JSON list of C-alpha atoms in Angstrom, two decimals:
[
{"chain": "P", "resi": 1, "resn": "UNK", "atom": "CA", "xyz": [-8.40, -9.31, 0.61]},
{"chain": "P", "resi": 2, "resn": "UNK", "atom": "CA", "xyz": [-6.01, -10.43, -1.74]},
{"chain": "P", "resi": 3, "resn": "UNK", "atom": "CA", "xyz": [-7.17, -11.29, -4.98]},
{"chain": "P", "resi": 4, "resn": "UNK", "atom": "CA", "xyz": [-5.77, -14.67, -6.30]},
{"chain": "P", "resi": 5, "resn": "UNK", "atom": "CA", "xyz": [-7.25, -17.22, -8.60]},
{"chain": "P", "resi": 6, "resn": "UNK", "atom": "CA", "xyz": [-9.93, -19.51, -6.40]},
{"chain": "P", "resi": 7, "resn": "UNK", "atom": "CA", "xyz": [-7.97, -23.12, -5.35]},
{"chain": "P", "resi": 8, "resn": "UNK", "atom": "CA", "xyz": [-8.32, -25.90, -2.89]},
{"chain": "P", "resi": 9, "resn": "UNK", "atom": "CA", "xyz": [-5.22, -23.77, -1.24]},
{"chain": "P", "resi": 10, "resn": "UNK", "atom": "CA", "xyz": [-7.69, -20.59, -0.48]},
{"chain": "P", "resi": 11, "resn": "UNK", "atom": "CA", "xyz": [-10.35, -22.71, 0.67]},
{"chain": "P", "resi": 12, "resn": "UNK", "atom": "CA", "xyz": [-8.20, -24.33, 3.15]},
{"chain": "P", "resi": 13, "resn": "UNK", "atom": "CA", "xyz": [-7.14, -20.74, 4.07]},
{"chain": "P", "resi": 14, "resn": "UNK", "atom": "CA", "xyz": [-10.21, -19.10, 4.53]},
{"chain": "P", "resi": 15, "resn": "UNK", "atom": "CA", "xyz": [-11.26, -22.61, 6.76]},
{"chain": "P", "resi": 16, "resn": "UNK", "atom": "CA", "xyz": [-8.25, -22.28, 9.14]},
{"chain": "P", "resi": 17, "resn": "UNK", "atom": "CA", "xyz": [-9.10, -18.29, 9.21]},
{"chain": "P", "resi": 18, "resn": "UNK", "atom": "CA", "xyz": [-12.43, -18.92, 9.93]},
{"chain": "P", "resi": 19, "resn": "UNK", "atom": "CA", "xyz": [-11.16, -21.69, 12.68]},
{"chain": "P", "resi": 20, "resn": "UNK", "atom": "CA", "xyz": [-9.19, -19.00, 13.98]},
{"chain": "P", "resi": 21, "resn": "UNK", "atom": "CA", "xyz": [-11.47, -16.41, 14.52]},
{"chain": "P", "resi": 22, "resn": "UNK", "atom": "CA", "xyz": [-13.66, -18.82, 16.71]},
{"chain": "P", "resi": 23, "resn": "UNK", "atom": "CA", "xyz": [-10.28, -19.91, 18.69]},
{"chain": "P", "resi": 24, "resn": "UNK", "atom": "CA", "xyz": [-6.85, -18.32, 20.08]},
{"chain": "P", "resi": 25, "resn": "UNK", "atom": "CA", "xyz": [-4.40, -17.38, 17.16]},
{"chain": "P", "resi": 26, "resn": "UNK", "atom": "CA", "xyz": [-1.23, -15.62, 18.00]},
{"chain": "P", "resi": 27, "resn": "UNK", "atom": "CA", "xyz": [-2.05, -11.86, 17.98]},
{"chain": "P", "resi": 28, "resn": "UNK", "atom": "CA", "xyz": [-0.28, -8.31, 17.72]},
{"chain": "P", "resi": 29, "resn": "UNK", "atom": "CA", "xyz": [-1.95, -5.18, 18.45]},
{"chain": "P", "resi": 30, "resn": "UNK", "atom": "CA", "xyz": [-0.73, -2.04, 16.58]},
{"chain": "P", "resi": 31, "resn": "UNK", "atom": "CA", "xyz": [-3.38, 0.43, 17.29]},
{"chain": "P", "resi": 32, "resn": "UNK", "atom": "CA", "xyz": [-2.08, 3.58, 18.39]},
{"chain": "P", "resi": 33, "resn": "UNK", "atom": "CA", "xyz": [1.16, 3.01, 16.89]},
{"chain": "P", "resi": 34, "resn": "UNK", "atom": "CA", "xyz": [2.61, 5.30, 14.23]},
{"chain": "P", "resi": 35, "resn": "UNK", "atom": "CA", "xyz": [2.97, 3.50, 11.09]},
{"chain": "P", "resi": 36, "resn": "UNK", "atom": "CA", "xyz": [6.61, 3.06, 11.00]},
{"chain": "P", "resi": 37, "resn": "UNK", "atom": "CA", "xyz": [6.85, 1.76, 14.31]},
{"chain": "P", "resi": 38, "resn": "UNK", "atom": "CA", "xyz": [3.35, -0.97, 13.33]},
{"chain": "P", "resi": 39, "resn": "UNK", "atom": "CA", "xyz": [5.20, -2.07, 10.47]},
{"chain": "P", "resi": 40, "resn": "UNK", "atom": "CA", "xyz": [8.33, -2.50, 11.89]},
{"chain": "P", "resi": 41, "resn": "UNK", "atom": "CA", "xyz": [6.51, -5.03, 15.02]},
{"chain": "P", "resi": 42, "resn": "UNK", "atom": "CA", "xyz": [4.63, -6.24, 12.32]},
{"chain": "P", "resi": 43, "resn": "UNK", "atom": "CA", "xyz": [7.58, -7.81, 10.60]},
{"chain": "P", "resi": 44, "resn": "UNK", "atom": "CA", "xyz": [9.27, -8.84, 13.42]},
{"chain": "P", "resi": 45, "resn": "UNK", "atom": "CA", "xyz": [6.17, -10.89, 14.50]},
{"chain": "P", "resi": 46, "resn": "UNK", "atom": "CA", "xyz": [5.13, -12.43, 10.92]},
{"chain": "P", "resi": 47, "resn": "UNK", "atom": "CA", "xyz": [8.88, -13.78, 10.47]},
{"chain": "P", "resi": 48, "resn": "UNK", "atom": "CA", "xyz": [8.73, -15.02, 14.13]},
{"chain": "P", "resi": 49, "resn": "UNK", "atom": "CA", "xyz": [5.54, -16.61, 13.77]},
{"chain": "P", "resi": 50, "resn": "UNK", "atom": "CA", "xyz": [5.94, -17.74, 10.05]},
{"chain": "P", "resi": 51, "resn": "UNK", "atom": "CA", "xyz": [9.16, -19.58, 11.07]},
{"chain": "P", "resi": 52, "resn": "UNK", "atom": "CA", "xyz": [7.07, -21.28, 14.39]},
{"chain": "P", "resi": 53, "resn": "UNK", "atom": "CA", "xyz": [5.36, -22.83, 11.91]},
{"chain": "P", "resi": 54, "resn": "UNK", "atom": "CA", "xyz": [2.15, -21.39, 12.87]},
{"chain": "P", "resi": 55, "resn": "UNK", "atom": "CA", "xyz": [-1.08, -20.95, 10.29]},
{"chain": "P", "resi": 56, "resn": "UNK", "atom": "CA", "xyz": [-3.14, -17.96, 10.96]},
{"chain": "P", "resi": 57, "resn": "UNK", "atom": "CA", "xyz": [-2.38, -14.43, 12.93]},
{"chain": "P", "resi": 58, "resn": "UNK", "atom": "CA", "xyz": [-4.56, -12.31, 14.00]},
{"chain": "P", "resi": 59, "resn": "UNK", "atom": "CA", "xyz": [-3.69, -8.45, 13.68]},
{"chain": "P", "resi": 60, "resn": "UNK", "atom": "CA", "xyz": [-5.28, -5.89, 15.48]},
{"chain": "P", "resi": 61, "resn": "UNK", "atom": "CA", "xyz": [-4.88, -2.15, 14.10]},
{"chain": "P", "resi": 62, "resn": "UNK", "atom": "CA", "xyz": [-7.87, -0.85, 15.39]},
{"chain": "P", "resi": 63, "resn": "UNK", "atom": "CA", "xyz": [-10.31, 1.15, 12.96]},
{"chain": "P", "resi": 64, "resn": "UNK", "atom": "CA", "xyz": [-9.91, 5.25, 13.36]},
{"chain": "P", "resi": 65, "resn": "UNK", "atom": "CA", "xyz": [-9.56, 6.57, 9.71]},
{"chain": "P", "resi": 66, "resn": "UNK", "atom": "CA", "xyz": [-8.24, 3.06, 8.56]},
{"chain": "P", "resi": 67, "resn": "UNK", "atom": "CA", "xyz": [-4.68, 4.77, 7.93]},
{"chain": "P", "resi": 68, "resn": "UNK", "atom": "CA", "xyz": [-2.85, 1.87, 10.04]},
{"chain": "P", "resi": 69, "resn": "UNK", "atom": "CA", "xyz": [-4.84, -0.62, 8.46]},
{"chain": "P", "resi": 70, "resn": "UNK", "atom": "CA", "xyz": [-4.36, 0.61, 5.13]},
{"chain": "P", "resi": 71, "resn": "UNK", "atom": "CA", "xyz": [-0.47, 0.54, 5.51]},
{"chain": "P", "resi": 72, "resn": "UNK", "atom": "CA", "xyz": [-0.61, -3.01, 6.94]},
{"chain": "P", "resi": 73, "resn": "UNK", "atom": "CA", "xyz": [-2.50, -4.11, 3.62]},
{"chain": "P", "resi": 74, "resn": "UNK", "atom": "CA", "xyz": [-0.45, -2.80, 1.25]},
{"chain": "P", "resi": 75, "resn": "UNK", "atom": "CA", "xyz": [2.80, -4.27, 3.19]},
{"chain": "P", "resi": 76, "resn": "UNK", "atom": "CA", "xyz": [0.48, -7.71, 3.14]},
{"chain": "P", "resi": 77, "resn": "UNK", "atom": "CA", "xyz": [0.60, -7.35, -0.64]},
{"chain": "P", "resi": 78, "resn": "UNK", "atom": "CA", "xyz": [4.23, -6.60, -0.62]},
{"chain": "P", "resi": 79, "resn": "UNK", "atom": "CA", "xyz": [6.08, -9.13, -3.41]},
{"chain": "P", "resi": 80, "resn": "UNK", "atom": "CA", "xyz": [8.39, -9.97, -0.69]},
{"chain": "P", "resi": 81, "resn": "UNK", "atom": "CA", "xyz": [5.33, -11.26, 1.40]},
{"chain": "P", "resi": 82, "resn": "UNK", "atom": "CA", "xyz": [3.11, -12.83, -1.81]},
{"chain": "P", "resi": 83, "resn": "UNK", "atom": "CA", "xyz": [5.01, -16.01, -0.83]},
{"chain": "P", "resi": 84, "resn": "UNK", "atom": "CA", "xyz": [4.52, -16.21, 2.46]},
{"chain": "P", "resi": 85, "resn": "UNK", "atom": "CA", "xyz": [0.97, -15.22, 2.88]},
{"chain": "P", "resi": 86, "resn": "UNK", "atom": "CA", "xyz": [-2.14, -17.61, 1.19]},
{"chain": "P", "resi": 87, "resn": "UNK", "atom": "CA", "xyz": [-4.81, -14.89, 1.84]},
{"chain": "P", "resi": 88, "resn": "UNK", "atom": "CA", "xyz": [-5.75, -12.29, 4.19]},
{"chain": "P", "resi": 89, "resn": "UNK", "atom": "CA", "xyz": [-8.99, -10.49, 5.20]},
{"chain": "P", "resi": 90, "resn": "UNK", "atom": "CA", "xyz": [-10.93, -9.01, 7.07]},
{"chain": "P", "resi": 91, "resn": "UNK", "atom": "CA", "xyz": [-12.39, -10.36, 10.50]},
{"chain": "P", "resi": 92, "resn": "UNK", "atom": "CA", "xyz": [-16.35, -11.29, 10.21]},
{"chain": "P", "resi": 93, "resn": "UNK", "atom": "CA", "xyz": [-16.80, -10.62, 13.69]},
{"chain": "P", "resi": 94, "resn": "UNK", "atom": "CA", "xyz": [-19.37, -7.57, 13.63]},
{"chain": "P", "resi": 95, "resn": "UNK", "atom": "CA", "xyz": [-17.52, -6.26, 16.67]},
{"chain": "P", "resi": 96, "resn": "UNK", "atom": "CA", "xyz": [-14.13, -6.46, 15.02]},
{"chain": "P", "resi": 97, "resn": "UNK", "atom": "CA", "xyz": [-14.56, -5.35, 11.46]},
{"chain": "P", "resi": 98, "resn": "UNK", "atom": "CA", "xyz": [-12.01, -3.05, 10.25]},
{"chain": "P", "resi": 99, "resn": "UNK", "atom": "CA", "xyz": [-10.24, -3.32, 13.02]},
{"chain": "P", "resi": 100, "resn": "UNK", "atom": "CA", "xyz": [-8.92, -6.55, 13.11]},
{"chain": "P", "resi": 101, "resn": "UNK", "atom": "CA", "xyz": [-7.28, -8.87, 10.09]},
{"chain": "P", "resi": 102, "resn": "UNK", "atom": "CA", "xyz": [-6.66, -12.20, 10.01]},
{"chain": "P", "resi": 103, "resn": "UNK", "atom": "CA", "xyz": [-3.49, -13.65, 7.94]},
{"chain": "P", "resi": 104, "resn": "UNK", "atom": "CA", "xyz": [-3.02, -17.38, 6.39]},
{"chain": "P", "resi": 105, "resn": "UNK", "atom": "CA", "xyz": [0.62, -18.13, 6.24]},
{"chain": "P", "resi": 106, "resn": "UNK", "atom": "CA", "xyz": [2.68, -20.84, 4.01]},
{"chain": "P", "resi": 107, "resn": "UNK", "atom": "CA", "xyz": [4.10, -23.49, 6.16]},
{"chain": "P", "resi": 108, "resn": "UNK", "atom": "CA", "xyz": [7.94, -22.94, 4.96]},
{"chain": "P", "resi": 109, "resn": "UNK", "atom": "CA", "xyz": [9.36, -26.50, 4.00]},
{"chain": "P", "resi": 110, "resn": "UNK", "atom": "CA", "xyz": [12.85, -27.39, 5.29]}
]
């Protein structure tokens, strides 16, 4: 999770995260990709959704030995993404810990 200072912008984050993981976010599933190629879908899909004005992803990279996942957070905590993203974590679905993370965007103004 990215660590921030605590503001009425993270807790209306984690609430829209937490509204997504009982609803239907868009989703990408990376697992079994190699790294390069999950990273490069990955940013394809973030700018695509960011710019769709959309509020919370879902990504699925699966657990295995948490390589994949690993990548994905350190490019979440790129500087080139601090920006774009309010806060990311882990799901809190038993079934999907590890394996799946859930992203709060900034709505870009126009």
């Amino acid at each position: 999770m990215i660590e921030k200072p605590h503001s009425s912008t993270d807790d209306a984050a984690e609430a829209a995260i937490f509204a997504a993981e009982l609803g239907k976010v868009p989703e990408i599933d990376l697992h079994g990709m190699t790294q390069n190629v999950a990273l490069s879908e990955l940013e394809a899909f973030f700018h695509s959704e960011l710019f769709t004005g959309t509020e919370v992803i879902k990504i699925i990279h699966g657990r295995g030995d948490q390589i994949l996942r690993n990548a994905i957070y350190r490019w979440l905590r790129e500087p080139e993404q601090s920006d774009l993203i309010v806060k990311f974590r882990d799901s809190q679905n038993p079934a999907q810990q590890g394996a799946v993370t859930y992203v709060a965007l900034h709505r870009l103004r126009s």
